[in-house]
């Protein structure tokens, strides 16, 4: 839960005055002139050239940013419109200019994704005021695997993982306050999350399900919308579904990520119409208004809400938006303007620091120094007086905590790229005015207050969860003696962008080979299109780490997935030989079979079907949950295996695992919950791809390091180390006791 913070402006001013007094006594030799501090004349800026890539197509934003740039900071700025330039070409030019100190912007996460790779190549400092996409920021950070990168990207706002966590936590507190969570069957069973298409909305759709699961909230809808028309259609359908559940549906909320206040207005009309009331005749003081507001409550995420925007909605604007609430990063005068100001400060201060510390030879190292100090004194460096004092301290060799207009500027201690401090506001609209109900920050939060990037959000109390979920009695099964061991390894995807899936399948293959399996006991299905792909500068190799083993070397691939269909995979498992599937599993009641599948997944509630995607085939043409369940049930009925361990890497894989419940002798270990993503890991700067999946890395790592471990050991290892999803085990009551048995007989050849 995030800790509330009171409005600290008064305290901030008191601290600034106190620091001002201290610094005056420390640096009078530098700044005294008839006992008066002269700021501009004594300021020691190092004038450098900085490129600003900003949304200059918006005249209001352009004017605000230009006005901000005139405040006190002496930098030479070059302006570029992030929507009016070829960002790839621009990025290449800016990244290779020796006369350019740094690049500030782009402001939009989608645009960062285009420009950042070029700055990454030359380590040109890239300071991002408002980009908050988790995927984009994590991609360009120094990864948790550690590969000697120099940080170059500096994001001044926490990723929206933190904002998503705040919204989910706020509602969970409401549920607890109403004691709804005491009855799990009625606690937010049908919550809905809608977010816009693109990298911005992607963060919410990927992370909210995981956070909600941790907090006891589950989703009925979790989707990105391409346009307002489809969004409103889906929302109306959602309302029609929950209308039959309860007229007082305060346990079926919506979490709506929207782009502007017009959407708040439109959604209010939709909600009022559901109650058979004409919105044009609506009055916010109507006696039924409170009932409508409480019915399936709405929690908005909206960063650019203004009273001017509400006024522009017309005479009904105030009535139809009245009393709705939401969340956004808290900065004034505007989010973007304030963060831009801090970006300018960061570039200027780091440049000055580098000028006076000749052992620091690049701006990135200077930023690390000035933003990771634990000095007890902090410099409120956003005011003219504060700048003077902060610069003087730097010249005297003192490192102070850097506080800008938006608060402390600090970065993650492991990857540096991610901001650690963002204050969020819970706002509400009242009669066309915007009021701040409360403030939240990560300070003191058990998850984000540990100097870690916000995407390092892992399962809490994994051991407690295991003991509560996997302590049911086991259906007694008498297994025949183990006679043989086989593995079927399947990559369901293809293409260079899916490099990680091919690498994961090959990684499992090499683990089995190292543990005594021969190729006659491994059936390997792969796209096999990455080792010699034109994009592969590491020609002939596929790796899960930049300096790791070439996993393609020596691998015997039985089938290329381009030549097969999901039905062919079913035939291979069932031992049905055809012209397309000459190599199949034998039928042996004493054999153990490992099935490992890497690739993409779909969920019925999210994108139409519970399935593991097959190559680029459309929805419904993958390995569906029904197909897999029917295949394994038939194999069990025909006594074609002794035990089967099914390890599934794709997103939403819990849907597949749940479909296998009831089949004797089958255990499924799945990477992610029914609404959750399975996250990639280890970004390669050289190749421009993710090199593995976090779940598969953990699965293989544990099987390698702890070959005699139990299933409980394996679960706890994966649950504690798998990023942003809940690893799950399915059908264990029809398999074995997870406390005393383990996967050794599937990974190590007897």
XYZ file of C-alpha atoms in Angstrom:
750
model
C 0.000 0.000 0.000
C 1.266 3.428 -0.741
C 1.735 5.837 2.139
C -0.231 9.078 2.148
C 1.743 12.273 2.145
C 0.421 15.614 3.206
C 0.889 18.663 1.063
C 4.557 19.341 1.812
C 4.890 22.741 0.249
C 5.002 24.597 3.570
C 7.631 22.208 4.922
C 9.542 22.487 1.661
C 9.783 26.253 2.011
C 10.903 25.997 5.629
C 13.635 23.549 4.627
C 14.681 25.769 1.750
C 15.014 28.758 4.089
C 17.037 26.691 6.554
C 19.335 25.396 3.842
C 19.651 28.895 2.465
C 20.942 30.095 5.837
C 23.400 27.206 6.136
C 24.765 27.696 2.652
C 25.141 31.414 3.087
C 27.498 30.788 5.997
C 29.374 28.098 4.105
C 29.966 29.984 0.891
C 30.160 33.669 1.751
C 33.647 33.852 0.273
C 32.196 32.986 -3.112
C 28.942 34.907 -3.020
C 29.183 37.783 -0.544
C 28.852 41.279 -1.904
C 28.098 43.777 0.852
C 26.481 40.883 2.773
C 24.054 40.294 -0.095
C 23.778 37.142 -2.185
C 23.919 37.967 -5.887
C 22.581 34.993 -7.772
C 22.752 35.653 -11.495
C 26.117 37.376 -11.499
C 27.755 34.654 -9.469
C 26.048 31.637 -11.003
C 28.618 29.377 -12.627
C 26.696 27.561 -15.356
C 28.690 25.630 -17.927
C 26.953 26.545 -21.136
C 26.376 23.471 -23.295
C 24.129 22.489 -26.207
C 21.140 20.288 -25.454
C 18.585 18.958 -27.945
C 14.932 19.052 -26.904
C 12.613 16.592 -28.674
C 9.111 17.591 -27.628
C 5.469 17.734 -28.812
C 5.872 21.098 -30.521
C 2.883 20.406 -32.767
C 0.718 21.408 -29.803
C 0.924 25.234 -29.668
C -0.063 25.399 -25.999
C 2.529 22.827 -24.982
C 5.128 24.483 -27.194
C 4.547 27.855 -25.535
C 4.708 26.349 -22.049
C 7.933 24.469 -22.689
C 9.587 27.501 -24.289
C 8.527 29.626 -21.326
C 9.983 27.052 -18.936
C 13.280 27.040 -20.823
C 13.674 30.769 -20.204
C 13.812 30.282 -16.429
C 17.268 30.776 -14.988
C 19.076 27.837 -16.610
C 21.804 28.781 -19.057
C 21.787 26.087 -21.728
C 21.829 26.409 -25.492
C 18.704 24.565 -26.664
C 17.905 23.112 -30.060
C 14.210 22.335 -30.543
C 12.797 19.405 -32.527
C 9.166 18.349 -32.910
C 8.773 14.699 -31.928
C 5.713 14.448 -34.185
C 7.181 16.330 -37.137
C 10.461 14.478 -37.642
C 11.646 11.070 -38.747
C 12.730 10.049 -35.268
C 15.022 7.277 -36.421
C 16.947 9.641 -38.661
C 16.902 12.366 -36.012
C 18.075 9.945 -33.335
C 21.003 8.808 -35.436
C 22.093 12.416 -36.086
C 21.791 13.571 -32.496
C 23.416 10.480 -31.010
C 26.569 10.961 -33.092
C 27.114 14.668 -32.432
C 30.128 15.305 -30.213
C 29.045 18.888 -29.552
C 25.735 17.802 -28.038
C 25.675 17.346 -24.258
C 22.381 15.461 -24.020
C 18.935 14.911 -25.513
C 15.814 15.778 -23.516
C 12.732 13.914 -24.698
C 10.803 12.565 -26.463
C 7.842 12.973 -24.140
C 5.778 10.134 -25.639
C 6.798 6.519 -24.866
C 6.114 5.362 -28.440
C 8.520 7.996 -29.733
C 11.180 7.072 -27.189
C 11.121 3.552 -28.580
C 12.120 4.896 -32.009
C 14.822 7.331 -30.960
C 16.451 5.644 -27.959
C 18.320 2.817 -29.763
C 20.603 5.345 -31.436
C 21.438 7.075 -28.168
C 22.028 3.645 -26.679
C 24.689 2.886 -29.281
C 26.764 5.983 -28.459
C 25.690 6.364 -24.795
C 24.349 9.819 -25.553
C 22.487 10.871 -22.371
C 18.744 10.722 -22.977
C 16.640 12.441 -20.300
C 12.928 11.604 -20.416
C 10.516 13.979 -18.665
C 7.242 12.043 -19.000
C 7.727 8.659 -20.710
C 6.215 6.074 -18.354
C 5.927 2.836 -20.354
C 7.392 -0.049 -18.361
C 8.370 -1.972 -21.482
C 10.257 0.938 -23.008
C 12.071 1.951 -19.827
C 13.021 -1.619 -18.869
C 14.248 -2.342 -22.364
C 16.840 0.432 -22.208
C 17.865 -0.060 -18.583
C 20.809 -2.078 -17.389
C 19.103 -5.411 -17.029
C 19.015 -7.570 -13.930
C 21.257 -10.114 -15.642
C 24.102 -7.607 -15.645
C 26.056 -7.206 -18.857
C 28.376 -4.276 -18.251
C 26.241 -1.626 -19.873
C 26.735 2.049 -19.154
C 23.410 3.703 -18.322
C 22.376 6.369 -20.781
C 18.610 6.795 -20.332
C 17.220 8.778 -17.383
C 13.476 8.633 -16.795
C 12.240 11.351 -14.431
C 8.864 9.717 -13.752
C 8.240 6.288 -12.272
C 6.824 3.834 -14.769
C 3.084 3.325 -14.809
C 3.631 0.084 -12.930
C 3.647 2.344 -9.867
C 0.533 4.255 -10.899
C -1.280 0.993 -11.640
C -0.277 -0.327 -8.237
C -1.621 2.815 -6.589
C -5.041 2.563 -8.242
C -5.381 -1.142 -7.444
C -4.252 -0.586 -3.838
C -6.650 2.304 -3.360
C -9.603 0.157 -4.358
C -8.363 -2.797 -2.297
C -8.320 -0.499 0.740
C -11.912 0.417 -0.027
C -12.839 -3.258 -0.173
C -11.172 -3.943 3.137
C -12.867 -0.961 4.695
C -16.193 -2.437 3.627
C -15.099 -5.899 4.796
C -15.902 -7.327 1.373
C -12.707 -9.337 1.174
C -13.910 -11.491 4.074
C -16.060 -13.241 1.496
C -13.823 -14.098 -1.439
C -16.812 -15.016 -3.615
C -18.086 -11.445 -3.705
C -14.821 -9.487 -3.729
C -14.501 -7.669 -7.051
C -15.231 -10.745 -9.153
C -15.939 -8.796 -12.311
C -13.632 -5.786 -12.258
C -12.756 -4.265 -15.618
C -9.628 -2.527 -16.869
C -9.563 -0.536 -20.095
C -6.472 1.236 -21.411
C -5.654 2.860 -24.752
C -3.742 1.031 -27.454
C -0.004 1.639 -27.690
C 2.932 1.319 -25.339
C 1.381 3.662 -22.757
C -1.738 1.566 -22.228
C 0.242 -1.654 -22.509
C 1.846 -1.135 -19.087
C -1.537 -1.090 -17.333
C -2.913 -4.106 -19.199
C 0.230 -6.120 -18.498
C 0.761 -5.217 -14.846
C -2.656 -4.505 -13.306
C -3.772 -8.177 -13.392
C -0.706 -9.238 -11.437
C -1.135 -6.470 -8.878
C -4.865 -7.104 -8.584
C -4.198 -10.794 -7.969
C -1.860 -9.867 -5.136
C -4.568 -7.630 -3.670
C -7.516 -10.014 -3.981
C -9.129 -8.408 -7.048
C -9.911 -10.335 -10.235
C -10.845 -9.153 -13.703
C -13.695 -9.935 -16.048
C -12.352 -7.548 -18.695
C -8.756 -6.484 -19.281
C -8.176 -4.922 -22.662
C -6.690 -2.132 -24.707
C -9.036 -0.118 -26.896
C -8.099 1.079 -30.348
C -10.612 3.942 -30.473
C -13.367 5.519 -28.383
C -16.161 3.855 -30.371
C -14.986 0.309 -29.603
C -14.164 1.353 -26.042
C -17.685 2.626 -25.393
C -19.249 -0.432 -27.029
C -17.266 -2.746 -24.777
C -18.105 -0.660 -21.726
C -21.843 -0.810 -22.496
C -21.615 -4.596 -22.821
C -19.787 -4.761 -19.490
C -22.516 -2.718 -17.807
C -25.226 -4.940 -19.261
C -23.468 -8.021 -17.862
C -23.013 -6.696 -14.352
C -26.490 -5.172 -14.247
C -27.942 -8.615 -13.635
C -25.564 -9.230 -10.735
C -26.509 -6.412 -8.407
C -28.046 -2.984 -8.630
C -25.555 -1.917 -5.931
C -22.472 -3.284 -7.643
C -19.757 -1.562 -5.642
C -17.644 -4.716 -5.943
C -17.456 -4.599 -9.761
C -15.417 -1.460 -10.461
C -13.863 -0.117 -13.626
C -10.291 1.105 -13.847
C -10.283 3.361 -16.894
C -7.113 4.804 -18.397
C -8.242 7.687 -20.603
C -6.599 10.407 -22.650
C -8.830 13.425 -21.994
C -11.744 14.746 -19.962
C -14.090 14.333 -22.944
C -13.984 10.588 -22.291
C -15.000 11.152 -18.658
C -17.967 13.172 -19.960
C -18.949 10.523 -22.537
C -18.700 7.664 -20.054
C -20.871 9.568 -17.603
C -23.535 9.805 -20.314
C -23.300 6.058 -20.943
C -23.733 5.291 -17.251
C -26.721 7.626 -16.908
C -28.364 6.154 -20.017
C -28.003 2.652 -18.535
C -30.396 3.832 -15.806
C -32.891 4.964 -18.474
C -32.264 8.634 -17.743
C -31.720 11.323 -20.381
C -28.212 12.760 -19.810
C -29.252 16.105 -21.291
C -31.767 16.477 -18.459
C -29.320 15.322 -15.815
C -28.589 17.415 -12.756
C -25.729 16.445 -10.480
C -27.874 17.231 -7.434
C -30.447 14.649 -8.549
C -31.292 12.291 -5.625
C -30.327 9.285 -7.747
C -26.911 10.759 -8.579
C -25.155 9.200 -5.602
C -26.606 5.784 -6.429
C -25.331 5.988 -9.994
C -21.883 7.094 -8.867
C -21.574 4.230 -6.378
C -22.911 1.644 -8.826
C -19.875 -0.109 -10.334
C -17.565 2.746 -9.301
C -15.108 4.261 -11.750
C -11.454 5.012 -11.008
C -9.836 7.081 -13.743
C -6.202 7.457 -14.703
C -5.903 10.833 -16.435
C -2.768 12.966 -16.352
C -3.840 16.114 -18.188
C -7.079 17.023 -16.429
C -7.696 20.786 -16.262
C -10.593 23.002 -15.270
C -10.310 24.640 -18.690
C -10.915 21.234 -20.246
C -14.061 20.743 -18.169
C -15.304 24.223 -19.107
C -14.744 23.451 -22.792
C -17.236 20.585 -22.565
C -20.051 23.137 -22.566
C -22.902 23.888 -20.169
C -23.409 20.225 -19.201
C -19.696 19.595 -18.610
C -19.696 20.345 -14.878
C -22.900 18.353 -14.229
C -21.856 15.226 -16.100
C -18.306 15.044 -14.706
C -19.282 15.952 -11.152
C -17.802 13.831 -8.340
C -15.829 11.471 -10.563
C -12.376 10.732 -9.218
C -9.061 9.560 -10.551
C -5.299 9.543 -10.240
C -2.377 11.204 -11.959
C 1.229 12.174 -11.294
C 1.208 15.330 -9.179
C 3.190 18.274 -10.475
C 2.376 21.909 -11.120
C 1.885 23.961 -13.202
C 1.602 21.006 -15.568
C 3.019 17.504 -15.428
C 5.073 17.885 -18.606
C 6.268 21.413 -17.891
C 7.456 20.584 -14.391
C 9.307 17.446 -15.463
C 10.883 19.324 -18.372
C 12.191 21.916 -15.938
C 13.806 19.159 -13.862
C 15.324 17.653 -17.009
C 16.980 20.988 -17.769
C 18.241 21.206 -14.187
C 19.640 17.690 -14.335
C 21.568 18.369 -17.539
C 22.902 21.699 -16.275
C 23.933 20.507 -12.814
C 25.574 17.341 -14.128
C 27.496 19.400 -16.676
C 28.697 21.774 -13.949
C 29.688 18.858 -11.735
C 31.670 17.284 -14.572
C 33.478 20.593 -15.165
C 34.749 20.664 -11.567
C 35.505 16.940 -11.266
C 37.975 16.050 -13.970
C 37.905 12.366 -13.005
C 34.307 12.217 -14.275
C 34.557 12.102 -18.044
C 30.941 11.772 -19.189
C 27.554 13.163 -18.288
C 26.053 9.766 -17.462
C 28.574 9.193 -14.673
C 28.006 12.733 -13.445
C 24.253 12.081 -13.213
C 24.917 8.917 -11.223
C 27.057 10.845 -8.749
C 24.657 13.710 -8.134
C 21.514 11.531 -8.006
C 22.686 8.650 -5.825
C 24.246 10.506 -2.887
C 22.999 9.703 0.606
C 24.119 13.065 2.026
C 21.837 14.171 4.842
C 21.421 17.664 3.393
C 19.265 18.136 0.327
C 19.286 20.995 -2.102
C 15.942 22.384 -3.242
C 17.519 23.341 -6.512
C 14.444 24.391 -8.450
C 14.417 28.055 -7.361
C 16.881 30.726 -8.422
C 18.337 30.891 -4.922
C 18.451 27.121 -4.695
C 20.344 26.848 -7.972
C 23.003 29.248 -6.746
C 23.491 27.360 -3.520
C 23.464 23.965 -5.192
C 26.078 25.028 -7.751
C 28.257 26.476 -5.025
C 28.060 23.211 -3.101
C 29.076 21.209 -6.178
C 32.092 23.466 -6.707
C 33.120 22.948 -3.097
C 33.055 19.193 -3.601
C 29.813 18.616 -1.719
C 27.195 16.257 -3.092
C 23.709 17.115 -1.908
C 20.475 15.286 -2.513
C 19.084 16.837 -5.704
C 15.491 18.034 -5.394
C 13.840 19.619 -8.383
C 10.457 21.180 -8.986
C 8.770 17.758 -8.891
C 10.612 16.484 -5.820
C 13.703 14.364 -5.225
C 15.472 13.242 -8.392
C 16.779 9.752 -7.636
C 17.339 6.679 -9.741
C 17.282 2.948 -9.166
C 20.526 1.770 -7.586
C 20.781 -1.317 -9.811
C 19.889 -0.071 -13.274
C 19.958 3.718 -12.677
C 17.472 4.369 -15.461
C 14.274 4.202 -13.415
C 13.056 7.088 -11.282
C 12.275 6.167 -7.687
C 10.155 9.092 -6.591
C 6.910 10.289 -8.063
C 4.091 11.872 -6.119
C 0.588 10.996 -7.261
C -2.635 12.823 -6.541
C -6.118 11.428 -6.043
C -8.258 14.130 -7.630
C -12.001 14.666 -7.745
C -14.228 16.975 -9.783
C -16.732 19.153 -7.945
C -18.907 21.613 -9.865
C -16.319 21.984 -12.621
C -13.443 22.497 -10.191
C -10.635 20.026 -9.499
C -9.846 19.186 -5.906
C -6.972 17.112 -4.571
C -8.327 14.628 -2.065
C -5.024 13.043 -1.050
C -1.437 12.517 -2.110
C 0.544 9.316 -2.460
C 4.187 8.469 -2.989
C 6.437 5.438 -2.927
C 8.220 6.675 0.196
C 7.996 3.944 2.788
C 6.226 1.556 0.451
C 7.353 -2.018 0.960
C 7.766 -2.598 -2.755
C 8.931 0.585 -4.417
C 10.761 2.086 -1.461
C 13.703 -0.327 -1.726
C 15.764 1.523 -4.354
C 14.528 -0.858 -7.014
C 12.949 -0.238 -10.372
C 9.164 -0.295 -10.251
C 9.008 -3.314 -12.539
C 10.750 -5.471 -9.912
C 7.335 -6.286 -8.495
C 7.434 -9.892 -7.332
C 5.042 -12.227 -5.569
C 4.706 -11.570 -1.859
C 4.485 -14.391 0.701
C 5.165 -17.119 -1.864
C 5.666 -19.775 0.810
C 2.401 -18.905 2.516
C 0.597 -19.002 -0.836
C 2.015 -22.420 -1.632
C 1.032 -23.907 1.709
C -2.493 -22.507 1.434
C -3.073 -23.600 -2.162
C -1.270 -26.943 -2.389
C -2.096 -28.702 0.856
C -5.220 -30.561 -0.319
C -5.318 -34.325 -0.111
C -3.896 -36.229 -3.056
C -5.938 -38.753 -5.010
C -4.081 -42.056 -4.552
C -2.381 -43.168 -7.763
C -0.228 -46.288 -8.074
C 2.331 -45.687 -10.809
C 4.145 -48.469 -12.667
C 7.931 -48.593 -12.487
C 9.740 -45.978 -14.542
C 10.877 -47.562 -17.808
C 11.818 -44.614 -20.026
C 11.958 -40.820 -20.299
C 11.044 -38.595 -23.243
C 10.684 -34.885 -23.917
C 8.679 -32.939 -26.476
C 9.923 -29.354 -26.789
C 7.809 -26.954 -28.863
C 8.379 -23.403 -30.041
C 4.986 -22.097 -31.135
C 6.203 -18.781 -32.521
C 8.484 -17.706 -35.337
C 10.416 -14.680 -36.545
C 13.334 -12.613 -35.339
C 11.290 -10.677 -32.780
C 10.547 -13.997 -31.060
C 14.218 -14.883 -30.667
C 13.644 -15.545 -26.946
C 11.196 -18.377 -27.617
C 13.623 -20.229 -29.844
C 16.380 -19.639 -27.299
C 14.270 -21.007 -24.442
C 13.382 -24.205 -26.291
C 17.036 -24.735 -27.211
C 18.053 -24.019 -23.622
C 15.793 -26.808 -22.334
C 17.170 -29.079 -25.070
C 20.773 -28.425 -24.011
C 19.874 -28.991 -20.350
C 18.426 -32.411 -21.199
C 21.432 -33.329 -23.339
C 23.784 -32.357 -20.514
C 21.726 -34.527 -18.147
C 22.056 -37.686 -20.241
C 19.170 -37.553 -22.754
C 20.029 -38.609 -26.301
C 18.331 -37.208 -29.392
C 16.193 -40.309 -29.787
C 14.441 -39.301 -26.568
C 13.948 -35.616 -27.401
C 11.500 -34.405 -30.046
C 12.432 -30.804 -30.851
C 10.033 -28.527 -32.745
C 11.389 -25.067 -33.582
C 11.049 -22.284 -36.120
C 14.844 -22.489 -36.465
C 14.914 -19.094 -38.144
C 17.084 -17.033 -35.778
C 20.596 -18.485 -35.869
C 21.113 -17.526 -39.512
C 18.622 -14.664 -39.737
C 19.834 -11.583 -41.644
C 19.365 -9.538 -38.452
C 21.687 -11.803 -36.453
C 25.117 -10.222 -36.177
C 26.096 -13.224 -34.042
C 25.689 -15.439 -37.080
C 24.951 -19.097 -36.419
C 24.311 -18.614 -32.709
C 21.288 -18.443 -30.417
C 21.915 -17.551 -26.774
C 19.973 -16.620 -23.648
C 22.821 -14.392 -22.438
C 25.083 -12.131 -24.472
C 28.183 -14.102 -23.502
C 26.440 -17.426 -22.984
C 26.701 -20.742 -24.759
C 25.636 -21.094 -28.383
C 22.500 -23.154 -27.818
C 21.998 -23.916 -31.524
C 25.303 -25.744 -31.766
C 24.735 -29.495 -31.949
C 20.956 -29.258 -31.668
C 19.056 -31.842 -33.710
C 15.737 -30.323 -34.780
C 13.128 -32.904 -35.674
C 10.525 -30.519 -37.087
C 10.350 -26.920 -38.200
C 7.093 -25.488 -36.970
C 6.355 -24.003 -40.402
C 5.744 -27.586 -41.562
C 3.311 -28.474 -38.767
C -0.041 -27.492 -37.286
C -1.249 -27.787 -33.695
C -3.060 -30.978 -34.692
C 0.284 -32.392 -35.815
C 1.670 -31.665 -32.336
C -1.267 -33.625 -30.911
C -0.415 -36.527 -33.238
C 3.231 -36.455 -32.122
C 2.143 -36.654 -28.494
C -0.382 -39.438 -29.140
C 2.094 -41.445 -31.223
C 0.139 -41.105 -34.475
C 2.562 -41.411 -37.385
C 1.666 -39.596 -40.603
C 3.578 -38.347 -43.631
C 4.106 -35.075 -41.731
C 4.885 -36.687 -38.361
C 7.164 -39.702 -38.771
C 8.868 -39.045 -35.407
C 6.405 -39.468 -32.531
C 6.268 -40.489 -28.888
C 6.096 -44.219 -28.247
C 3.195 -45.521 -26.177
C 4.549 -46.851 -22.888
C 2.685 -46.994 -19.587
C 6.015 -46.737 -17.753
C 7.483 -43.671 -19.441
C 7.696 -40.123 -18.122
C 7.088 -37.360 -20.666
C 8.155 -33.721 -20.411
C 6.190 -31.271 -22.577
C 7.693 -27.782 -22.734
C 6.040 -25.053 -24.826
C 7.456 -21.603 -25.517
C 5.683 -18.853 -27.433
C 2.730 -16.502 -27.210
C -0.633 -17.100 -25.568
C -4.186 -15.831 -25.805
C -6.993 -15.612 -23.283
C -10.691 -15.974 -24.025
C -11.559 -12.879 -22.004
C -8.740 -10.756 -23.462
C -8.400 -11.788 -27.093
C -10.998 -14.404 -27.845
C -9.596 -17.873 -27.166
C -7.720 -19.832 -24.512
C -4.853 -21.071 -26.629
C -1.152 -21.101 -27.283
C -0.565 -19.211 -30.518
C 0.754 -21.111 -33.516
C 3.146 -18.981 -35.555
C 1.213 -15.996 -36.910
C -2.122 -17.773 -37.179
C -5.274 -15.895 -36.145
C -7.293 -16.502 -32.999
C -8.701 -20.011 -32.774
C -6.010 -21.663 -34.882
C -3.478 -22.294 -32.147
C -3.153 -25.101 -29.626
C -6.397 -24.492 -27.767
C -6.969 -25.514 -24.167
C -9.599 -27.977 -25.371
C -7.209 -29.589 -27.873
C -4.445 -30.017 -25.328
C -6.809 -31.343 -22.675
C -8.423 -33.849 -25.073
C -5.022 -35.046 -26.273
C -3.599 -35.658 -22.804
C -6.839 -37.245 -21.593
C -6.758 -39.676 -24.519
C -3.122 -40.501 -23.774
C -3.968 -41.121 -20.113
C -6.944 -43.325 -21.038
C -4.729 -45.365 -23.374
C -1.966 -45.645 -20.774
C 0.585 -43.972 -23.036
C 2.594 -42.476 -20.187
C 3.342 -42.980 -16.530
C 3.590 -39.299 -15.595
C 3.582 -36.148 -17.704
C 5.070 -32.792 -16.677
C 3.716 -29.898 -18.754
C 5.697 -26.625 -18.518
C 4.024 -23.732 -20.325
C 5.751 -20.387 -20.875
C 3.133 -18.325 -22.823
C 1.092 -15.416 -21.477
C -2.240 -16.382 -19.841
C -0.990 -19.977 -19.566
C -3.064 -20.608 -16.416
C -6.023 -21.052 -18.766
C -4.228 -24.012 -20.311
C -3.215 -25.468 -16.965
C -6.758 -25.225 -15.613
C -8.007 -27.208 -18.630
C -5.817 -30.156 -17.586
C -7.439 -30.574 -14.170
C -8.701 -34.093 -13.591
C -6.311 -35.962 -15.917
C -4.464 -38.605 -13.854
C -0.679 -38.454 -13.914
C -0.428 -34.938 -15.393
C 1.137 -31.942 -13.638
C 1.159 -28.490 -15.274
C 3.474 -25.647 -14.276
C 2.424 -22.374 -15.915
C 4.231 -19.059 -16.096
C 1.307 -16.638 -15.710
C -2.250 -16.244 -14.476
C -5.341 -16.159 -16.645
C -4.993 -12.408 -17.290
C -1.238 -12.067 -16.851
C 1.673 -11.586 -19.208
C 4.757 -13.769 -19.205
C 7.587 -11.257 -19.298
C 10.694 -11.311 -21.437
C 14.128 -10.931 -19.871
C 17.692 -9.991 -20.824
C 17.554 -7.390 -23.600
C 20.457 -7.535 -26.056
C 21.723 -4.160 -27.224
C 23.694 -5.852 -29.962
C 20.842 -7.901 -31.396
C 17.918 -5.642 -30.534
C 15.815 -8.488 -29.101
C 14.881 -10.041 -25.770
C 16.997 -13.154 -25.280
C 14.823 -15.271 -22.991
C 11.672 -15.389 -20.897
C 11.973 -14.755 -17.149
C 9.950 -17.863 -16.214
C 12.002 -20.162 -18.446
C 15.244 -18.688 -17.115
C 14.091 -19.530 -13.592
C 12.802 -23.000 -14.490
C 16.036 -23.969 -16.212
C 18.177 -22.294 -13.563
C 16.530 -24.220 -10.735
C 16.603 -27.547 -12.582
C 20.312 -26.999 -13.229
C 21.335 -25.858 -9.752
C 18.990 -28.055 -7.697
C 18.458 -31.303 -9.643
C 17.177 -33.087 -6.532
C 14.744 -30.357 -5.486
C 11.037 -30.931 -4.826
C 8.181 -29.396 -6.774
C 7.650 -27.100 -3.807
C 11.261 -25.942 -4.099
C 10.810 -25.345 -7.827
C 7.592 -23.410 -7.307
C 9.047 -21.155 -4.614
C 12.119 -20.424 -6.710
C 10.073 -19.516 -9.777
C 7.390 -17.634 -7.823
C 9.959 -15.505 -6.007
C 11.978 -14.697 -9.107
C 9.498 -14.553 -11.967
C 8.754 -10.981 -12.905
C 5.207 -9.646 -12.833
C 3.221 -12.875 -13.036
C 2.004 -15.642 -10.760
C 3.545 -19.017 -11.507
C 0.918 -21.701 -10.929
C 0.779 -25.467 -10.537
C -2.305 -27.335 -11.760
C -3.799 -30.810 -11.252
C -1.396 -31.769 -8.477
C -4.172 -33.630 -6.615
C -4.146 -36.093 -9.523
C -0.369 -36.331 -9.636
C 1.667 -36.498 -6.415
C 2.616 -34.795 -3.163
C 4.544 -31.678 -4.168
C 6.362 -31.533 -0.834
C 8.223 -34.825 -1.314
C 8.391 -35.387 -5.095
C 10.346 -33.417 -7.672
C 10.979 -33.054 -11.411
C 14.271 -34.969 -11.502
C 12.792 -37.876 -13.472
C 11.830 -35.424 -16.246
C 15.102 -33.493 -16.487
C 17.780 -36.074 -15.604
C 18.107 -39.322 -17.552
C 18.309 -42.436 -15.415
